[in-house]
Amino acid sequence: MVAALLGLAFVSVGFLLGVWVVFYGVLVFFENSHATQIAGTITVATLVTIGYLEYRQLETIERRADAYPVDRETAPELYQITTRVAAQLNVPVPTIAISDRDVPEALAIGFRPENIHLVLSLGTIKALDGQEELEAVIAHELAHVRNRDAMIMTVVSLPVVLADGLRSRVTQIENPGAVGIVTVPLGFLSTSVWVVGRTITARLSRARERAADQAAAEVTGSPAALAIALQRLDEEIAGTPTRDLREASSVSSLSVLPLDPKEPEKVMLGPDGDTEPSYWWLRRWTHRLKRYLFGTHPPTDERIKALSELERKQ
């Protein structure tokens, strides 16, 4: 994790310096005597503006999850389990919300421990068998709260958000003409930073997921319960239609398991539906590479194996 944080610090500094160099080079080309100061001002103004626009247009995760709150009266068993786990992890009892989706979602939303919403979908509750498995999943999510993972990941992903915002805007400019002297290098720089930064943040996210698994196993005293719960949810996700997974993909990085298809959807072509799409092997390989580089969760079988080893050590 230390290596990932150092890598992100290096990427952030490199991104800031790279944007400054682009503006500085343009100003020097036009023989501006105050190129250094003006380039610095433009760089800061550009990145602050991009950051503001990116975060302003983000919908709240709670709205994306489409969940409604429940309490002690409406969901007594769920409230009791959550209260007990919160006490064991020494975090405030979260607001509990239920989503009507069949996709198995489980996530904790919020930056501060005292203002957390625990969101569970009906798909998750139905897929799990018994209180022990539900308790294990809740413990995993509240372990993220104790570890302040939402705050950490938001901070470290800032260069990725800025790079993505800059990339999306400069690449949308058609026929840039004279401004291409700025937009072309900025597009190349922001794309490079986005790829490298997202790869590093994904690695850090996977480490936080493993830490939450271990904390949940310790607090519940049953690594096997979480392992079985992950297996059940993984099977439920595998059986979920691709369309439904795409609708839930906006909260995928926060859920207990990733909510995106392991393989791209394959639609056979031809009059008889027996023709494979062109370059299907390339699309499948690209999809797998993206999951390998940018996946926010470790492979489920690796998590289950690690939990099984913890169970044997008890």
Short mmCIF file of C-alpha atoms in Angstrom, two decimals:
data_model
loop_
_atom_site.label_atom_id
_atom_site.label_comp_id
_atom_site.label_asym_id
_atom_site.label_seq_id
_atom_site.Cartn_x
_atom_site.Cartn_y
_atom_site.Cartn_z
CA MET A 1 0.00 0.00 0.00
CA VAL A 2 2.89 2.36 0.72
CA ALA A 3 4.21 1.77 -2.81
CA ALA A 4 0.78 2.62 -4.25
CA LEU A 5 0.56 5.87 -2.27
CA LEU A 6 4.07 6.88 -3.34
CA GLY A 7 3.18 6.04 -6.93
CA LEU A 8 0.07 8.21 -6.77
CA ALA A 9 2.06 11.08 -5.25
CA PHE A 10 4.55 10.80 -8.11
CA VAL A 11 1.74 10.72 -10.69
CA SER A 12 0.04 13.75 -9.12
CA VAL A 13 3.23 15.80 -9.15
CA GLY A 14 3.98 14.67 -12.69
CA PHE A 15 0.50 15.61 -13.85
CA LEU A 16 0.68 19.07 -12.28
CA LEU A 17 4.15 19.66 -13.69
CA GLY A 18 3.15 18.35 -17.12
CA VAL A 19 0.16 20.69 -17.42
CA TRP A 20 2.37 23.60 -16.34
CA VAL A 21 5.02 22.68 -18.94
CA VAL A 22 2.42 22.70 -21.74
CA PHE A 23 1.20 26.20 -20.88
CA TYR A 24 4.73 27.41 -20.18
CA GLY A 25 5.93 26.14 -23.55
CA VAL A 26 3.14 27.95 -25.37
CA LEU A 27 3.85 31.21 -23.54
CA VAL A 28 7.58 30.93 -24.23
CA PHE A 29 6.81 30.30 -27.89
CA PHE A 30 4.94 33.60 -27.97
CA GLU A 31 7.84 35.27 -26.08
CA ASN A 32 5.86 36.17 -22.97
CA SER A 33 8.19 37.65 -20.36
CA HIS A 34 6.08 36.38 -17.44
CA ALA A 35 5.65 32.83 -18.72
CA THR A 36 6.49 31.12 -15.43
CA GLN A 37 3.96 32.98 -13.30
CA ILE A 38 1.20 33.01 -15.90
CA ALA A 39 1.61 29.29 -16.64
CA GLY A 40 1.34 28.55 -12.94
CA THR A 41 -1.83 30.61 -12.60
CA ILE A 42 -3.43 28.99 -15.67
CA THR A 43 -2.48 25.51 -14.47
CA VAL A 44 -4.06 25.98 -11.04
CA ALA A 45 -7.16 27.65 -12.51
CA THR A 46 -7.59 24.87 -15.07
CA LEU A 47 -7.31 22.01 -12.60
CA VAL A 48 -9.52 23.70 -9.98
CA THR A 49 -12.18 24.33 -12.63
CA ILE A 50 -12.02 20.74 -13.92
CA GLY A 51 -12.25 19.38 -10.36
CA TYR A 52 -15.27 21.55 -9.60
CA LEU A 53 -17.07 20.54 -12.78
CA GLU A 54 -16.36 16.83 -12.27
CA TYR A 55 -17.58 16.65 -8.68
CA ARG A 56 -20.52 18.94 -9.35
CA GLN A 57 -21.95 16.65 -12.02
CA LEU A 58 -21.63 13.49 -9.94
CA GLU A 59 -24.94 12.18 -8.62
CA THR A 60 -24.94 11.10 -5.02
CA ILE A 61 -24.26 7.41 -4.54
CA GLU A 62 -27.38 7.09 -2.45
CA ARG A 63 -29.50 8.23 -5.38
CA ARG A 64 -27.71 5.82 -7.69
CA ALA A 65 -28.36 2.96 -5.31
CA ASP A 66 -32.09 3.90 -5.33
CA ALA A 67 -32.54 2.85 -1.69
CA TYR A 68 -35.02 3.78 1.04
CA PRO A 69 -34.23 3.93 4.79
CA VAL A 70 -35.51 1.39 7.31
CA ASP A 71 -35.40 1.41 11.11
CA ARG A 72 -35.80 -0.78 14.19
CA GLU A 73 -39.56 -1.14 13.62
CA THR A 74 -39.53 -1.89 9.89
CA ALA A 75 -36.48 -4.19 9.85
CA PRO A 76 -35.83 -5.36 13.44
CA GLU A 77 -33.53 -8.28 12.63
CA LEU A 78 -31.39 -6.28 10.23
CA TYR A 79 -31.22 -3.39 12.69
CA GLN A 80 -30.17 -5.71 15.52
CA ILE A 81 -27.38 -7.31 13.49
CA THR A 82 -26.09 -3.96 12.27
CA THR A 83 -26.14 -2.46 15.77
CA ARG A 84 -24.20 -5.41 17.19
CA VAL A 85 -21.54 -5.31 14.45
CA ALA A 86 -21.18 -1.53 14.74
CA ALA A 87 -20.54 -1.89 18.48
CA GLN A 88 -17.93 -4.58 17.88
CA LEU A 89 -16.12 -2.40 15.35
CA ASN A 90 -16.53 0.71 17.53
CA VAL A 91 -18.27 2.77 14.83
CA PRO A 92 -21.59 4.65 15.06
CA VAL A 93 -24.68 2.73 13.99
CA PRO A 94 -25.28 3.66 10.34
CA THR A 95 -28.53 4.62 8.72
CA ILE A 96 -29.78 1.41 7.10
CA ALA A 97 -31.28 1.59 3.62
CA ILE A 98 -32.77 -1.11 1.40
CA SER A 99 -32.66 -1.18 -2.38
CA ASP A 100 -35.34 -3.08 -4.31
CA ARG A 101 -32.81 -4.25 -6.89
CA ASP A 102 -32.28 -7.95 -7.51
CA VAL A 103 -28.59 -7.29 -8.16
CA PRO A 104 -26.69 -8.26 -4.97
CA GLU A 105 -25.44 -4.90 -3.67
CA ALA A 106 -23.93 -4.18 -0.26
CA LEU A 107 -22.13 -0.91 0.37
CA ALA A 108 -21.40 1.70 3.02
CA ILE A 109 -21.79 5.30 1.86
CA GLY A 110 -20.35 8.38 3.51
CA PHE A 111 -17.06 10.03 4.45
CA ARG A 112 -17.47 10.44 8.19
CA PRO A 113 -18.25 7.45 10.45
CA GLU A 114 -21.07 9.36 12.16
CA ASN A 115 -22.86 9.96 8.86
CA ILE A 116 -22.80 6.55 7.16
CA HIS A 117 -25.58 4.87 5.19
CA LEU A 118 -25.44 1.08 4.91
CA VAL A 119 -27.20 0.06 1.70
CA LEU A 120 -28.28 -3.53 1.10
CA SER A 121 -30.29 -4.73 -1.88
CA LEU A 122 -33.07 -7.28 -1.68
CA GLY A 123 -30.92 -9.37 -4.02
CA THR A 124 -28.23 -9.58 -1.33
CA ILE A 125 -30.63 -10.36 1.51
CA LYS A 126 -32.36 -13.10 -0.51
CA ALA A 127 -29.09 -14.66 -1.70
CA LEU A 128 -27.61 -15.04 1.79
CA ASP A 129 -28.59 -17.94 4.01
CA GLY A 130 -28.98 -17.07 7.68
CA GLN A 131 -27.86 -14.40 10.09
CA GLU A 132 -24.18 -15.42 10.11
CA GLU A 133 -23.68 -14.70 6.42
CA LEU A 134 -25.60 -11.42 6.57
CA GLU A 135 -23.61 -10.40 9.64
CA ALA A 136 -20.35 -11.18 7.83
CA VAL A 137 -21.28 -8.98 4.85
CA ILE A 138 -22.36 -6.13 7.13
CA ALA A 139 -19.12 -6.49 9.09
CA HIS A 140 -17.14 -6.20 5.85
CA GLU A 141 -18.91 -2.96 4.93
CA LEU A 142 -18.60 -1.43 8.41
CA ALA A 143 -14.92 -2.40 8.47
CA HIS A 144 -14.53 0.01 5.55
CA VAL A 145 -16.10 2.65 7.79
CA ARG A 146 -13.70 1.94 10.64
CA ASN A 147 -10.75 2.08 8.23
CA ARG A 148 -12.05 5.34 6.69
CA ASP A 149 -11.65 3.83 3.24
CA ALA A 150 -14.16 6.16 1.54
CA MET A 151 -12.19 9.22 2.61
CA ILE A 152 -8.85 7.66 1.71
CA MET A 153 -9.95 6.53 -1.76
CA THR A 154 -11.57 9.88 -2.52
CA VAL A 155 -8.38 11.75 -1.70
CA VAL A 156 -6.03 9.43 -3.57
CA SER A 157 -8.27 9.30 -6.65
CA LEU A 158 -8.22 13.09 -7.09
CA PRO A 159 -5.49 13.07 -9.79
CA VAL A 160 -7.42 10.38 -11.67
CA VAL A 161 -10.63 12.44 -11.55
CA LEU A 162 -8.81 15.58 -12.72
CA ALA A 163 -7.01 13.74 -15.52
CA ASP A 164 -10.23 12.09 -16.68
CA GLY A 165 -12.10 15.40 -16.64
CA LEU A 166 -9.36 17.15 -18.62
CA ARG A 167 -9.06 14.22 -21.04
CA SER A 168 -12.78 14.07 -21.76
CA ARG A 169 -12.94 17.79 -22.50
CA VAL A 170 -9.89 18.26 -24.71
CA THR A 171 -10.67 15.13 -26.76
CA GLN A 172 -14.17 16.43 -27.50
CA ILE A 173 -12.78 19.41 -29.38
CA GLU A 174 -13.23 18.81 -33.10
CA ASN A 175 -10.87 20.50 -35.57
CA PRO A 176 -8.89 22.24 -32.82
CA GLY A 177 -6.86 24.31 -35.27
CA ALA A 178 -4.44 26.64 -33.56
CA VAL A 179 -5.49 25.54 -30.06
CA GLY A 180 -4.23 22.06 -30.94
CA ILE A 181 -0.82 23.22 -29.76
CA VAL A 182 -2.34 23.05 -26.25
CA THR A 183 -5.09 20.41 -26.52
CA VAL A 184 -3.01 17.69 -28.20
CA PRO A 185 -0.26 17.52 -25.55
CA LEU A 186 -2.84 17.97 -22.77
CA GLY A 187 -4.89 15.09 -24.21
CA PHE A 188 -1.85 12.81 -24.34
CA LEU A 189 -0.73 13.81 -20.84
CA SER A 190 -4.16 13.44 -19.21
CA THR A 191 -4.80 10.07 -20.86
CA SER A 192 -1.45 8.74 -19.66
CA VAL A 193 -2.03 10.00 -16.12
CA TRP A 194 -5.56 8.58 -16.10
CA VAL A 195 -4.39 5.09 -17.10
CA VAL A 196 -1.46 4.99 -14.67
CA GLY A 197 -3.36 6.64 -11.83
CA ARG A 198 -6.41 4.43 -12.20
CA THR A 199 -4.22 1.33 -12.23
CA ILE A 200 -2.55 2.40 -8.98
CA THR A 201 -5.80 3.37 -7.25
CA ALA A 202 -7.29 0.01 -8.26
CA ARG A 203 -4.37 -1.75 -6.60
CA LEU A 204 -4.91 0.30 -3.44
CA SER A 205 -8.64 -0.44 -3.52
CA ARG A 206 -7.95 -4.18 -3.73
CA ALA A 207 -5.72 -3.91 -0.66
CA ARG A 208 -8.52 -2.12 1.24
CA GLU A 209 -10.97 -4.88 0.29
CA ARG A 210 -8.61 -7.55 1.67
CA ALA A 211 -8.21 -5.56 4.88
CA ALA A 212 -12.00 -5.29 5.25
CA ASP A 213 -12.34 -9.04 4.71
CA GLN A 214 -9.83 -9.75 7.46
CA ALA A 215 -11.43 -7.27 9.86
CA ALA A 216 -14.88 -8.78 9.24
CA ALA A 217 -13.55 -12.29 9.86
CA GLU A 218 -11.95 -11.19 13.11
CA VAL A 219 -14.95 -9.34 14.49
CA THR A 220 -17.46 -12.08 13.63
CA GLY A 221 -15.08 -14.90 14.58
CA SER A 222 -16.11 -16.80 11.46
CA PRO A 223 -14.04 -16.37 8.28
CA ALA A 224 -16.04 -19.24 6.80
CA ALA A 225 -19.29 -17.26 7.04
CA LEU A 226 -17.89 -14.44 4.93
CA ALA A 227 -16.32 -16.90 2.49
CA ILE A 228 -19.66 -18.65 1.96
CA ALA A 229 -21.46 -15.31 1.65
CA LEU A 230 -19.02 -14.13 -1.02
CA GLN A 231 -19.48 -17.40 -2.90
CA ARG A 232 -23.27 -17.09 -2.83
CA LEU A 233 -23.19 -13.45 -3.96
CA ASP A 234 -20.68 -14.22 -6.71
CA GLU A 235 -22.95 -16.95 -8.06
CA GLU A 236 -25.91 -14.58 -7.88
CA ILE A 237 -23.99 -11.93 -9.85
CA ALA A 238 -22.97 -14.51 -12.45
CA GLY A 239 -26.65 -15.34 -12.98
CA THR A 240 -27.78 -11.70 -13.22
CA PRO A 241 -28.61 -10.36 -16.71
CA THR A 242 -25.93 -8.12 -18.18
CA ARG A 243 -28.42 -5.27 -18.55
CA ASP A 244 -29.13 -5.27 -14.81
CA LEU A 245 -25.42 -5.33 -14.00
CA ARG A 246 -24.84 -2.30 -16.22
CA GLU A 247 -27.58 -0.40 -14.38
CA ALA A 248 -25.85 -1.11 -11.06
CA SER A 249 -22.31 -0.50 -12.33
CA SER A 250 -22.22 3.06 -10.91
CA VAL A 251 -21.89 1.64 -7.40
CA SER A 252 -19.74 -1.34 -8.39
CA SER A 253 -16.51 -0.07 -6.85
CA LEU A 254 -18.22 0.39 -3.46
CA SER A 255 -20.10 -2.87 -3.26
CA VAL A 256 -18.87 -5.98 -1.46
CA LEU A 257 -18.33 -7.60 -4.88
CA PRO A 258 -17.88 -5.89 -8.28
CA LEU A 259 -21.13 -5.53 -10.19
CA ASP A 260 -19.83 -5.77 -13.73
CA PRO A 261 -19.83 -8.73 -16.15
CA LYS A 262 -16.74 -10.93 -16.08
CA GLU A 263 -17.01 -11.30 -19.86
CA PRO A 264 -18.36 -8.84 -22.46
CA GLU A 265 -21.85 -9.56 -23.72
CA LYS A 266 -21.64 -11.62 -26.90
CA VAL A 267 -24.38 -11.17 -29.49
CA MET A 268 -24.14 -13.64 -32.37
CA LEU A 269 -24.71 -12.22 -35.85
CA GLY A 270 -25.97 -13.50 -39.18
CA PRO A 271 -29.41 -14.63 -40.35
CA ASP A 272 -29.16 -17.81 -38.29
CA GLY A 273 -27.46 -16.19 -35.31
CA ASP A 274 -24.40 -18.40 -35.69
CA THR A 275 -21.76 -15.85 -36.72
CA GLU A 276 -19.29 -14.60 -34.17
CA PRO A 277 -18.78 -10.80 -34.11
CA SER A 278 -15.67 -9.50 -35.85
CA TYR A 279 -12.55 -9.41 -33.73
CA TRP A 280 -14.42 -10.95 -30.82
CA TRP A 281 -11.17 -12.36 -29.43
CA LEU A 282 -9.74 -8.82 -29.29
CA ARG A 283 -12.81 -7.42 -27.49
CA ARG A 284 -12.69 -10.25 -24.96
CA TRP A 285 -8.95 -9.82 -24.40
CA THR A 286 -9.37 -6.04 -23.96
CA HIS A 287 -12.19 -6.58 -21.46
CA ARG A 288 -10.08 -8.97 -19.41
CA LEU A 289 -7.10 -6.59 -19.50
CA LYS A 290 -9.28 -3.73 -18.23
CA ARG A 291 -10.55 -5.90 -15.37
CA TYR A 292 -6.98 -6.90 -14.53
CA LEU A 293 -5.66 -3.32 -14.53
CA PHE A 294 -8.65 -1.39 -13.21
CA GLY A 295 -10.49 -3.95 -11.10
CA THR A 296 -11.31 -2.49 -7.67
CA HIS A 297 -11.77 -5.88 -5.99
CA PRO A 298 -9.47 -8.92 -5.79
CA PRO A 299 -10.77 -12.03 -7.61
CA THR A 300 -13.47 -13.62 -5.47
CA ASP A 301 -11.77 -17.01 -5.45
CA GLU A 302 -8.60 -15.39 -4.02
CA ARG A 303 -10.64 -13.75 -1.25
CA ILE A 304 -12.36 -17.02 -0.44
CA LYS A 305 -9.01 -18.83 -0.35
CA ALA A 306 -7.55 -16.23 2.04
CA LEU A 307 -10.59 -16.54 4.32
CA SER A 308 -10.34 -20.33 4.27
CA GLU A 309 -6.72 -20.06 5.40
CA LEU A 310 -7.82 -17.80 8.27
CA GLU A 311 -10.45 -20.36 9.23
CA ARG A 312 -7.85 -23.14 9.37
CA LYS A 313 -5.59 -21.05 11.63
CA GLN A 314 -8.33 -20.57 14.22
#
